[in-house]
Amino acid sequence: MENVPRLDRLIQRLESAEGLDDLQVAIEELRDQLGVDHLVYHWVSSNGEQYGCGTYDLEWVNRYVEKGYLRVDPVIQGCYQRFHPVDWKRLDWSSKAARQLLQDAIKHGVGNQGYSIPIRGPNGQFALFTLSHNASDEDWEQFTNDNRRDLILIAHYFNQKALELEPGRKPEQAQALSPREIEAMTLLAVGYSRAQAADTLSISEHTLRVYVESARFKLGALNTTHAVAKALSRGVIVV
Amino acid sequence: MENVPRLDRLIQRLESAEGLDDLQVAIEELRDQLGVDHLVYHWVSSNGEQYGCGTYDLEWVNRYVEKGYLRVDPVIQGCYQRFHPVDWKRLDWSSKAARQLLQDAIKHGVGNQGYSIPIRGPNGQFALFTLSHNASDEDWEQFTNDNRRDLILIAHYFNQKALELEPGRKPEQAQALSPREIEAMTLLAVGYSRAQAADTLSISEHTLRVYVESARFKLGALNTTHAVAKALSRGVIVV
DNA sequence: CGCCCCCTCGCAGTTTCTGGGGAGTGAGAT
DNA sequence: ATCTCACTCCCCAGAAACTGCGAGGGGGCG
């Protein structure tokens, strides 16, 4: 495993990428240059669709999806709650499902070591930039320490380009909620009933209802719970 | 204006900061070293609370808050929709309130040029790392281009430390949900009614109800919407 | 072998939410 | 100066969710 080579040139390549294919080529080259087993960038969008590119076997990717590993993966859950890159060893693998996932992953060629960088974009976008490799704890620690900053930057530029190139993200640009709508949704998100929320805002329950309906419409949600979930995952409201 | 000096040492200083005061000192030193007029880190939250440190006059900060500029500031709104750092010139200053804000800002010593880096953390955290200065368009463009990568990194480490030090962050690790409970909550979060969700899982509606109640209890939530919101913001479920 | 948790199912009554109407004011934008 | 949009209020009826009662089988762990 070597240090990130020619950071400047790599970032320039990323910036000049014109299609998702270019990102796939870039990630493979970077994998080779770093000398790690796998390098993956993947993005979970709020509507469930996800785009990713990387060097995992297709078989493993499909298996991961089919088995619903997304829901039990400590890497996902851990990164979702963290800001800084995280070594897989520091995550919580105590649950049975998690250990099973890890064994399965190793069996499919994912290394015993991993390092994942969480990245967040507008509208609740969340992506991971992950390295995996077979190495000793010491070597891996050394490697990740040496390259952390460059990897953070690469992940950033990678995500920037993915955001640019990702099709179908404009329609998802929902209308902004009005201040009152945001207040109403926020109160519902922290457990208030409509009556309580209306009382808190000193308006009639009917008025509050109008806000919630309006917000539901703007967010394209099917019901109040859905609307709160969408508002949260897009960062429209914060609890 | 000079290039970012001694990036390594600066990041080390940030990493070893033990209090918010250290961050204030760090930001002032960095400002002096960069030779820009102002450098500000602030954490924007929609409910109004915010923490920040920087070199703006206290008078200006207070005025900004009192006037409710937060709601009309194109810097906030623009960065909220973007991932990459943005030059203030590229934002939309067409609205009357925005131009008024800009004039007011310049009058209070904020430079005519600005550059803001959006940063996002877990649970919808959103912060800005902003430079402002008096300079010509050409000089400013040159400066920001030369320092972009280093500034992104600094902003990242700054935010990491701010997240660590932020007092109001309670771990509050709740009980884990069972697989079935996670499935149930996830379906509700994507807009399914209880009946639909039960149908999807091929169980009776009542059984599904038991899961939801159980999850609500484990999450310490007051109702289903609250439970979904808590599960989402804790990363227990991913939509 | 109990104990605890996970999974599964039923009934009934009460409360809340949803969706369909209509209506008036004020601020900001064209 | 009109016009849009946010904000406020009201009624009604049906659909859905919540509350509280109870019940049994299966699996892991001390």
PDB file of N, CA, C and O (backbone and C1' of nucleotides) in Angstrom, chain B residues 178 180 203-204 206-207 209 211 218, chain C residues 5-12 29:
ATOM      1  N   SER B 178     -35.455  -4.822  16.949  1.00  0.00           N
ATOM      2  CA  SER B 178     -35.373  -6.149  16.338  1.00  0.00           C
ATOM      3  C   SER B 178     -35.542  -5.991  14.825  1.00  0.00           C
ATOM      4  O   SER B 178     -36.057  -4.984  14.355  1.00  0.00           O
ATOM      5  N   ARG B 180     -37.573  -7.289  12.722  1.00  0.00           N
ATOM      6  CA  ARG B 180     -38.950  -7.058  12.304  1.00  0.00           C
ATOM      7  C   ARG B 180     -39.379  -5.633  12.607  1.00  0.00           C
ATOM      8  O   ARG B 180     -40.102  -5.000  11.826  1.00  0.00           O
ATOM      9  N   ILE B 203     -47.893 -10.216   7.294  1.00  0.00           N
ATOM     10  CA  ILE B 203     -48.329 -10.479   8.665  1.00  0.00           C
ATOM     11  C   ILE B 203     -49.638  -9.722   8.889  1.00  0.00           C
ATOM     12  O   ILE B 203     -50.026  -8.893   8.064  1.00  0.00           O
ATOM     13  N   SER B 204     -50.310 -10.019   9.979  1.00  0.00           N
ATOM     14  CA  SER B 204     -51.559  -9.316  10.246  1.00  0.00           C
ATOM     15  C   SER B 204     -51.262  -7.882  10.666  1.00  0.00           C
ATOM     16  O   SER B 204     -50.177  -7.573  11.148  1.00  0.00           O
ATOM     17  N   HIS B 206     -52.411  -6.403  13.088  1.00  0.00           N
ATOM     18  CA  HIS B 206     -52.211  -6.325  14.521  1.00  0.00           C
ATOM     19  C   HIS B 206     -50.770  -6.633  14.909  1.00  0.00           C
ATOM     20  O   HIS B 206     -50.178  -5.977  15.767  1.00  0.00           O
ATOM     21  N   THR B 207     -50.199  -7.623  14.266  1.00  0.00           N
ATOM     22  CA  THR B 207     -48.806  -7.965  14.559  1.00  0.00           C
ATOM     23  C   THR B 207     -47.900  -6.785  14.248  1.00  0.00           C
ATOM     24  O   THR B 207     -47.017  -6.428  15.035  1.00  0.00           O
ATOM     25  N   ARG B 209     -48.718  -3.824  14.298  1.00  0.00           N
ATOM     26  CA  ARG B 209     -48.970  -2.809  15.313  1.00  0.00           C
ATOM     27  C   ARG B 209     -48.130  -3.068  16.559  1.00  0.00           C
ATOM     28  O   ARG B 209     -47.603  -2.142  17.172  1.00  0.00           O
ATOM     29  N   TYR B 211     -45.250  -4.485  16.661  1.00  0.00           N
ATOM     30  CA  TYR B 211     -43.865  -4.070  16.374  1.00  0.00           C
ATOM     31  C   TYR B 211     -43.705  -2.578  16.538  1.00  0.00           C
ATOM     32  O   TYR B 211     -42.749  -2.095  17.160  1.00  0.00           O
ATOM     33  N   LYS B 218     -39.222   1.338  22.784  1.00  0.00           N
ATOM     34  CA  LYS B 218     -37.759   1.272  22.849  1.00  0.00           C
ATOM     35  C   LYS B 218     -37.112   2.611  22.518  1.00  0.00           C
ATOM     36  O   LYS B 218     -36.055   2.943  23.044  1.00  0.00           O
TER      37      LYS B 218
ATOM     38  P    DC C   5     -36.825  -9.057  28.338  1.00  0.00           P
ATOM     39  O5'  DC C   5     -36.667  -9.215  26.764  1.00  0.00           O
ATOM     40  C5'  DC C   5     -35.443  -9.728  26.222  1.00  0.00           C
ATOM     41  C4'  DC C   5     -35.728 -10.386  24.897  1.00  0.00           C
ATOM     42  C3'  DC C   5     -36.652  -9.571  23.970  1.00  0.00           C
ATOM     43  O3'  DC C   5     -36.024  -9.399  22.723  1.00  0.00           O
ATOM     44  C1'  DC C   5     -37.363 -11.831  24.108  1.00  0.00           C
ATOM     45  P    DC C   6     -36.675  -8.364  21.715  1.00  0.00           P
ATOM     46  O5'  DC C   6     -37.116  -9.265  20.481  1.00  0.00           O
ATOM     47  C5'  DC C   6     -36.217 -10.254  19.978  1.00  0.00           C
ATOM     48  C4'  DC C   6     -36.986 -11.227  19.123  1.00  0.00           C
ATOM     49  C3'  DC C   6     -37.978 -10.569  18.156  1.00  0.00           C
ATOM     50  O3'  DC C   6     -37.738 -11.039  16.842  1.00  0.00           O
ATOM     51  C1'  DC C   6     -39.022 -12.305  19.389  1.00  0.00           C
ATOM     52  P    DC C   7     -38.514 -10.317  15.657  1.00  0.00           P
ATOM     53  O5'  DC C   7     -39.814 -11.218  15.456  1.00  0.00           O
ATOM     54  C5'  DC C   7     -39.704 -12.484  14.822  1.00  0.00           C
ATOM     55  C4'  DC C   7     -41.011 -13.228  14.968  1.00  0.00           C
ATOM     56  C3'  DC C   7     -42.210 -12.549  14.298  1.00  0.00           C
ATOM     57  O3'  DC C   7     -42.515 -13.211  13.076  1.00  0.00           O
ATOM     58  C1'  DC C   7     -42.740 -13.501  16.450  1.00  0.00           C
ATOM     59  P    DT C   8     -43.575 -12.561  12.150  1.00  0.00           P
ATOM     60  O5'  DT C   8     -44.990 -12.958  12.765  1.00  0.00           O
ATOM     61  C5'  DT C   8     -45.434 -14.295  12.714  1.00  0.00           C
ATOM     62  C4'  DT C   8     -46.659 -14.503  13.567  1.00  0.00           C
ATOM     63  C3'  DT C   8     -47.837 -13.585  13.303  1.00  0.00           C
ATOM     64  O3'  DT C   8     -48.605 -14.051  12.219  1.00  0.00           O
ATOM     65  C1'  DT C   8     -47.610 -14.178  15.622  1.00  0.00           C
ATOM     66  P    DC C   9     -49.740 -13.199  11.613  1.00  0.00           P
ATOM     67  O5'  DC C   9     -50.900 -13.244  12.712  1.00  0.00           O
ATOM     68  C5'  DC C   9     -51.646 -14.461  12.915  1.00  0.00           C
ATOM     69  C4'  DC C   9     -52.615 -14.272  14.073  1.00  0.00           C
ATOM     70  C3'  DC C   9     -53.635 -13.155  13.885  1.00  0.00           C
ATOM     71  O3'  DC C   9     -54.862 -13.694  13.401  1.00  0.00           O
ATOM     72  C1'  DC C   9     -52.812 -13.316  16.134  1.00  0.00           C
ATOM     73  P    DG C  10     -56.008 -12.620  12.978  1.00  0.00           P
ATOM     74  O5'  DG C  10     -56.833 -12.363  14.319  1.00  0.00           O
ATOM     75  C5'  DG C  10     -57.397 -13.464  15.036  1.00  0.00           C
ATOM     76  C4'  DG C  10     -58.242 -12.933  16.189  1.00  0.00           C
ATOM     77  C3'  DG C  10     -59.108 -11.726  15.808  1.00  0.00           C
ATOM     78  O3'  DG C  10     -60.476 -12.026  16.033  1.00  0.00           O
ATOM     79  C1'  DG C  10     -57.911 -11.303  17.815  1.00  0.00           C
ATOM     80  P    DC C  11     -61.610 -11.051  15.530  1.00  0.00           P
ATOM     81  O5'  DC C  11     -61.958 -10.180  16.812  1.00  0.00           O
ATOM     82  C5'  DC C  11     -62.303 -10.836  18.024  1.00  0.00           C
ATOM     83  C4'  DC C  11     -62.713  -9.808  19.059  1.00  0.00           C
ATOM     84  C3'  DC C  11     -63.580  -8.674  18.512  1.00  0.00           C
ATOM     85  O3'  DC C  11     -64.658  -8.436  19.402  1.00  0.00           O
ATOM     86  C1'  DC C  11     -61.662  -7.777  19.573  1.00  0.00           C
ATOM     87  P    DA C  12     -65.881  -7.513  18.971  1.00  0.00           P
ATOM     88  O5'  DA C  12     -65.627  -6.212  19.846  1.00  0.00           O
ATOM     89  C5'  DA C  12     -65.153  -6.340  21.186  1.00  0.00           C
ATOM     90  C4'  DA C  12     -64.954  -4.958  21.764  1.00  0.00           C
ATOM     91  C3'  DA C  12     -65.817  -3.874  21.105  1.00  0.00           C
ATOM     92  O3'  DA C  12     -66.271  -2.976  22.104  1.00  0.00           O
ATOM     93  C1'  DA C  12     -63.553  -3.281  20.932  1.00  0.00           C
ATOM     94  P    DA C  29     -39.858  40.326  -2.467  1.00  0.00           P
ATOM     95  O5'  DA C  29     -40.608  39.999  -3.828  1.00  0.00           O
ATOM     96  C5'  DA C  29     -41.179  38.696  -4.026  1.00  0.00           C
ATOM     97  C4'  DA C  29     -41.863  38.630  -5.377  1.00  0.00           C
ATOM     98  C3'  DA C  29     -41.062  39.241  -6.521  1.00  0.00           C
ATOM     99  O3'  DA C  29     -41.274  38.480  -7.701  1.00  0.00           O
ATOM    100  C1'  DA C  29     -43.104  40.401  -6.296  1.00  0.00           C
TER     101       DA C  29
END
